[in-house]
mmCIF file of C-alpha atoms in Angstrom:
data_model
loop_
_atom_site.group_PDB
_atom_site.id
_atom_site.type_symbol
_atom_site.label_atom_id
_atom_site.label_comp_id
_atom_site.label_asym_id
_atom_site.label_seq_id
_atom_site.Cartn_x
_atom_site.Cartn_y
_atom_site.Cartn_z
ATOM 1 C CA MET A 264 -4.694 23.229 -3.218
ATOM 2 C CA PRO A 265 -1.589 21.022 -3.028
ATOM 3 C CA PRO A 266 -2.351 17.479 -2.148
ATOM 4 C CA PHE A 267 -1.772 16.288 1.230
ATOM 5 C CA PRO A 268 1.464 14.404 1.899
ATOM 6 C CA ILE A 269 0.742 11.223 2.418
ATOM 7 C CA ASP A 270 -2.175 10.640 -0.169
ATOM 8 C CA ARG A 271 -0.293 8.440 -2.012
ATOM 9 C CA TYR A 272 -0.682 5.996 0.803
ATOM 10 C CA LEU A 273 -4.264 6.211 1.604
ATOM 11 C CA LEU A 274 -6.680 3.668 -0.358
ATOM 12 C CA PRO A 275 -8.666 5.134 -2.973
ATOM 13 C CA GLU A 276 -12.114 5.701 -3.272
ATOM 14 C CA THR A 277 -12.773 4.766 -6.869
ATOM 15 C CA PRO A 278 -11.114 2.034 -9.051
ATOM 16 C CA ILE A 279 -7.312 1.776 -9.586
ATOM 17 C CA GLU A 280 -5.800 3.692 -12.779
ATOM 18 C CA VAL A 281 -2.217 2.533 -13.782
ATOM 19 C CA PRO A 282 -0.127 5.595 -13.568
ATOM 20 C CA ASP A 283 2.285 6.227 -16.486
ATOM 21 C CA GLY A 284 5.195 3.879 -16.775
ATOM 22 C CA PHE A 285 3.890 0.936 -14.748
ATOM 23 C CA THR A 286 3.603 -2.410 -16.667
ATOM 24 C CA GLU A 287 -0.079 -3.884 -15.855
ATOM 25 C CA VAL A 288 0.495 -7.610 -14.909
ATOM 26 C CA ARG A 289 -2.537 -9.922 -14.349
ATOM 27 C CA GLN A 290 -2.619 -13.409 -13.839
ATOM 28 C CA SER A 291 -5.282 -16.155 -13.088
ATOM 29 C CA LEU A 292 -4.533 -18.621 -10.062
ATOM 30 C CA THR A 293 -4.739 -21.683 -11.400
ATOM 31 C CA ALA A 294 -2.015 -23.178 -9.537
ATOM 32 C CA GLY A 295 -2.725 -22.722 -6.292
ATOM 33 C CA LEU A 296 -0.863 -20.699 -3.490
ATOM 34 C CA PRO A 297 1.904 -19.816 -3.031
ATOM 35 C CA HIS A 298 1.360 -18.374 -6.932
ATOM 36 C CA ARG A 299 5.201 -16.696 -8.685
ATOM 37 C CA VAL A 300 4.560 -13.240 -10.498
ATOM 38 C CA GLU A 301 7.137 -12.367 -12.619
ATOM 39 C CA LEU A 302 7.658 -8.622 -12.939
ATOM 40 C CA GLY A 303 10.419 -7.861 -14.882
ATOM 41 C CA ALA A 304 14.331 -6.509 -14.331
ATOM 42 C CA GLY A 305 14.865 -9.716 -12.809
ATOM 43 C CA VAL A 306 12.472 -9.686 -10.355
ATOM 44 C CA HIS A 307 9.220 -11.657 -9.103
ATOM 45 C CA ALA A 308 6.827 -11.646 -6.272
ATOM 46 C CA VAL A 309 5.194 -14.350 -4.982
ATOM 47 C CA LEU A 310 2.102 -14.405 -3.300
ATOM 48 C CA ILE A 311 1.374 -16.284 0.019
ATOM 49 C CA LEU A 312 -1.070 -16.712 2.572
ATOM 50 C CA PRO A 313 0.225 -17.616 5.959
ATOM 51 C CA THR A 314 -2.875 -19.339 7.699
ATOM 52 C CA GLY A 315 -1.573 -22.812 8.740
ATOM 53 C CA LEU A 316 -5.002 -23.740 8.948
ATOM 54 C CA ALA A 317 -5.171 -26.638 6.538
ATOM 55 C CA ARG A 318 -8.416 -28.401 8.099
ATOM 56 C CA GLN A 319 -10.541 -24.918 7.730
ATOM 57 C CA TRP A 320 -9.636 -25.020 3.836
ATOM 58 C CA LEU A 321 -10.626 -28.679 3.063
ATOM 59 C CA SER A 322 -14.109 -28.307 4.531
ATOM 60 C CA THR A 323 -14.541 -24.737 2.976
ATOM 61 C CA ASP A 324 -16.797 -24.829 -0.435
ATOM 62 C CA PRO A 325 -14.511 -24.099 -2.736
ATOM 63 C CA LEU A 326 -16.136 -21.165 -4.404
ATOM 64 C CA ALA A 327 -16.331 -19.405 -1.040
ATOM 65 C CA VAL A 328 -14.483 -15.980 -1.455
ATOM 66 C CA VAL A 329 -11.455 -15.773 1.012
ATOM 67 C CA SER A 330 -10.632 -12.255 -0.221
ATOM 68 C CA SER A 331 -11.550 -9.651 -2.472
ATOM 69 C CA SER A 332 -10.153 -6.157 -3.827
ATOM 70 C CA ALA A 333 -13.855 -5.143 -3.862
ATOM 71 C CA ASP A 334 -13.607 -5.195 -0.159
ATOM 72 C CA ASP A 335 -11.602 -2.007 -0.085
ATOM 73 C CA LEU A 336 -13.368 -0.128 -2.250
ATOM 74 C CA ALA A 337 -17.064 -0.892 -1.195
ATOM 75 C CA PRO A 338 -19.159 1.903 0.428
ATOM 76 C CA ARG A 339 -19.469 2.108 4.318
ATOM 77 C CA PRO A 340 -21.919 3.570 6.225
ATOM 78 C CA ALA A 341 -21.175 6.907 8.322
ATOM 79 C CA PRO A 342 -19.502 5.518 11.847
ATOM 80 C CA THR A 343 -21.985 6.541 14.522
ATOM 81 C CA ALA A 344 -21.594 6.983 18.717
ATOM 82 C CA THR A 345 -22.436 3.193 18.921
ATOM 83 C CA SER A 346 -20.432 1.526 15.995
ATOM 84 C CA ARG A 347 -17.927 -0.430 16.505
ATOM 85 C CA PRO A 348 -14.273 -0.359 15.013
ATOM 86 C CA PRO A 349 -13.844 -2.598 12.265
ATOM 87 C CA ALA A 350 -13.159 -6.435 12.718
ATOM 88 C CA LEU A 351 -9.355 -6.528 11.077
ATOM 89 C CA VAL A 352 -8.705 -9.751 12.305
ATOM 90 C CA GLY A 353 -11.513 -10.883 10.357
ATOM 91 C CA ARG A 354 -9.377 -10.412 7.436
ATOM 92 C CA VAL A 355 -7.058 -12.629 5.660
ATOM 93 C CA PRO A 356 -3.017 -11.632 5.557
ATOM 94 C CA LEU A 357 -2.275 -11.877 2.046
ATOM 95 C CA ARG A 358 0.802 -10.575 0.612
ATOM 96 C CA LEU A 359 3.066 -10.092 -2.006
ATOM 97 C CA VAL A 360 7.078 -11.062 -1.054
ATOM 98 C CA VAL A 361 9.000 -9.359 -3.712
ATOM 99 C CA ARG A 362 12.347 -11.183 -4.402
ATOM 100 C CA GLN A 363 15.393 -10.711 -6.893
ATOM 101 C CA GLY A 364 16.102 -14.590 -7.265
ATOM 102 C CA THR A 365 16.362 -15.698 -3.797
ATOM 103 C CA ARG A 366 16.842 -12.522 -1.959
ATOM 104 C CA ILE A 367 13.840 -11.141 -0.559
ATOM 105 C CA LEU A 368 13.571 -7.775 -1.093
ATOM 106 C CA GLY A 369 10.596 -6.732 0.398
ATOM 107 C CA SER A 370 6.597 -7.739 1.753
ATOM 108 C CA VAL A 371 3.683 -6.142 -0.092
ATOM 109 C CA PRO A 372 0.122 -6.617 2.094
ATOM 110 C CA LEU A 373 -2.561 -6.606 -0.790
ATOM 111 C CA ALA A 374 -4.770 -3.629 -0.053
ATOM 112 C CA THR A 375 -6.201 -2.037 -3.196
ATOM 113 C CA GLY A 376 -3.924 1.131 -4.281
ATOM 114 C CA LEU A 377 -0.812 0.512 -2.138
ATOM 115 C CA ARG A 378 2.204 1.533 -3.406
ATOM 116 C CA ARG A 379 5.077 0.236 -2.317
ATOM 117 C CA VAL A 380 9.103 0.252 -3.031
ATOM 118 C CA CYS A 381 10.920 -2.969 -2.603
ATOM 119 C CA PRO A 382 13.638 -2.651 -1.200
ATOM 120 C CA ASP A 383 13.096 0.573 0.862
ATOM 121 C CA ALA A 384 15.732 3.083 1.720
ATOM 122 C CA GLY A 385 16.591 1.259 4.711
ATOM 123 C CA THR A 386 17.570 -2.103 3.568
ATOM 124 C CA PRO A 387 20.942 -3.209 3.602
ATOM 125 C CA THR A 388 22.281 -4.448 0.365
ATOM 126 C CA ALA A 389 24.489 -7.731 0.777
ATOM 127 C CA PRO A 390 28.325 -7.156 -0.503
ATOM 128 C CA GLY A 391 28.674 -7.736 -4.219
ATOM 129 C CA VAL A 392 25.108 -8.349 -5.064
ATOM 130 C CA THR A 393 23.745 -5.297 -7.691
ATOM 131 C CA PRO A 394 20.754 -3.553 -6.179
ATOM 132 C CA VAL A 395 17.503 -3.889 -8.075
ATOM 133 C CA ALA A 396 14.634 -1.947 -6.830
ATOM 134 C CA VAL A 397 11.314 -1.816 -7.721
ATOM 135 C CA GLU A 398 7.943 -0.290 -7.263
ATOM 136 C CA VAL A 399 4.931 -2.446 -6.844
ATOM 137 C CA LEU A 400 1.459 -0.815 -7.325
ATOM 138 C CA VAL A 401 -1.471 -3.422 -6.223
ATOM 139 C CA LEU A 402 -4.750 -3.382 -8.595
ATOM 140 C CA ALA A 403 -7.232 -5.821 -7.621
ATOM 141 C CA TRP A 404 -7.678 -9.759 -6.674
ATOM 142 C CA LEU A 405 -10.279 -12.453 -6.168
ATOM 143 C CA LEU A 406 -8.942 -15.171 -4.078
ATOM 144 C CA HIS A 407 -11.525 -18.322 -3.728
ATOM 145 C CA ALA A 408 -10.840 -21.088 -1.280
ATOM 146 C CA GLY A 409 -10.272 -23.393 -3.848
ATOM 147 C CA THR A 410 -7.586 -21.698 -4.781
ATOM 148 C CA VAL A 411 -5.823 -22.128 -1.288
ATOM 149 C CA ARG A 412 -6.577 -25.769 -1.274
ATOM 150 C CA GLY A 413 -4.630 -26.751 -4.445
ATOM 151 C CA SER A 414 -4.413 -26.451 -8.023
ATOM 152 C CA GLY A 415 -7.598 -25.863 -10.272
ATOM 153 C CA ASP A 416 -9.566 -22.791 -11.848
ATOM 154 C CA TYR A 417 -11.913 -21.512 -9.501
ATOM 155 C CA GLY A 418 -12.039 -17.777 -10.784
ATOM 156 C CA SER A 419 -9.510 -16.558 -8.946
ATOM 157 C CA TYR A 420 -6.874 -13.585 -10.254
ATOM 158 C CA LEU A 421 -4.543 -11.376 -9.161
ATOM 159 C CA THR A 422 -3.399 -7.987 -10.668
ATOM 160 C CA VAL A 423 -0.425 -5.686 -9.876
ATOM 161 C CA ALA A 424 1.231 -3.037 -11.805
ATOM 162 C CA TRP A 425 5.188 -2.099 -11.295
ATOM 163 C CA ARG A 426 7.492 -0.379 -12.540
ATOM 164 C CA PRO A 427 11.446 0.421 -11.684
ATOM 165 C CA ALA A 428 12.306 2.273 -8.756
ATOM 166 C CA ASP A 429 15.108 4.341 -11.012
ATOM 167 C CA ARG A 430 13.379 7.530 -10.856
ATOM 168 C CA ALA A 431 12.203 10.074 -8.060
ATOM 169 C CA VAL A 432 8.862 10.393 -6.621
ATOM 170 C CA ASP A 433 5.968 11.616 -9.162
ATOM 171 C CA GLN A 434 3.656 13.447 -6.393
ATOM 172 C CA PHE A 435 5.759 16.405 -4.602
ATOM 173 C CA GLY A 436 4.446 18.709 -2.221
ATOM 174 C CA PRO A 437 5.127 22.416 -1.387
ATOM 175 C CA PRO A 438 8.054 23.098 0.539
ATOM 176 C CA PRO A 439 8.740 22.737 4.137
ATOM 177 C CA ILE A 440 7.383 25.604 6.466
ATOM 178 C CA ASN A 441 9.850 27.228 8.891
ATOM 179 C CA GLU A 442 9.894 26.484 12.018
ATOM 180 C CA PHE A 443 10.192 29.481 13.500
ATOM 181 C CA VAL A 444 8.070 31.045 11.060
ATOM 182 C CA TRP A 445 5.235 28.353 12.225
ATOM 183 C CA ARG A 446 5.571 29.200 15.565
ATOM 184 C CA ARG A 447 4.456 33.016 15.170
ATOM 185 C CA ARG A 448 1.309 32.367 13.853
ATOM 186 C CA PRO A 449 -1.713 32.120 16.311
ATOM 187 C CA PRO A 450 -2.633 28.749 17.962
ATOM 188 C CA ALA A 451 -6.183 29.023 16.105
ATOM 189 C CA GLN A 452 -4.446 28.995 12.761
ATOM 190 C CA ARG A 453 -2.461 26.264 12.742
ATOM 191 C CA VAL A 454 -2.347 22.066 13.263
ATOM 192 C CA GLU A 455 0.196 19.612 14.382
ATOM 193 C CA SER A 456 0.461 16.147 14.290
ATOM 194 C CA ASP A 457 3.224 13.614 15.604
ATOM 195 C CA LEU A 458 3.686 10.609 13.293
ATOM 196 C CA GLY A 459 5.093 7.874 14.685
ATOM 197 C CA PRO A 460 8.963 7.014 16.388
ATOM 198 C CA ALA A 461 10.603 8.754 13.259
ATOM 199 C CA ARG A 462 9.128 12.215 14.904
ATOM 200 C CA LEU A 463 7.607 13.090 11.223
ATOM 201 C CA ARG A 464 5.546 16.044 12.109
ATOM 202 C CA TYR A 465 2.976 17.297 9.591
ATOM 203 C CA ARG A 466 1.778 20.873 10.316
ATOM 204 C CA TYR A 467 -1.096 22.986 8.279
ATOM 205 C CA LEU A 468 -1.232 26.657 8.295
ATOM 206 C CA LEU A 469 -5.228 27.195 8.085
ATOM 207 C CA ASP A 470 -5.107 30.448 7.331
ATOM 208 C CA LYS A 471 -3.224 30.275 3.673
ATOM 209 C CA LYS A 472 -4.789 26.814 3.295
ATOM 210 C CA MET A 473 -1.809 25.357 2.497
ATOM 211 C CA ARG A 474 -0.441 21.832 3.869
ATOM 212 C CA ARG A 475 3.063 21.572 4.745
ATOM 213 C CA VAL A 476 5.322 18.750 6.313
ATOM 214 C CA LEU A 477 8.727 19.530 8.493
ATOM 215 C CA ARG A 478 10.899 16.775 9.568
#
């Protein structure tokens, strides 16, 4: 069965393998935050944690875990009728700011397995600037409170992978379904989802077991 069109944007259930063409970069976070990571092609990323709460980190155990990629891969119980939604506000907003010199190409939130091209297709290019695009893959990280406070070896680290974004995507789905053909199918054999302001529609023919995307 062909992959679902948004599979590459979903979080994985197993440890991440580095795809072909990517260069893996692992660094210990001994200089505190923000932390600079050299990617290549004149591009670097800066790991930041915008909290604005200095007093909180001064009173926290330096070895306390602030954020870890293991949380994304940990098994979770099946939801029940009395289950509460996850506490998203409890997750710290760690992110990578990807830059070419002083020019910001994009921002990548730390989520295990997330792949993002910086800059994306909608980012304008300044006059006289040669555009450089990279694809960043978040692999793993561990951040302790001592690293947030300042320099020191507290066991914090960051692992990412990157590649020049000068090639097409490495995953392809089936061709789109013609809208008129899809409408002629019985209602019980078709499913449609309308996602976001861009009006991106995912259409699924149940009888043929084929997922197709129609813009």
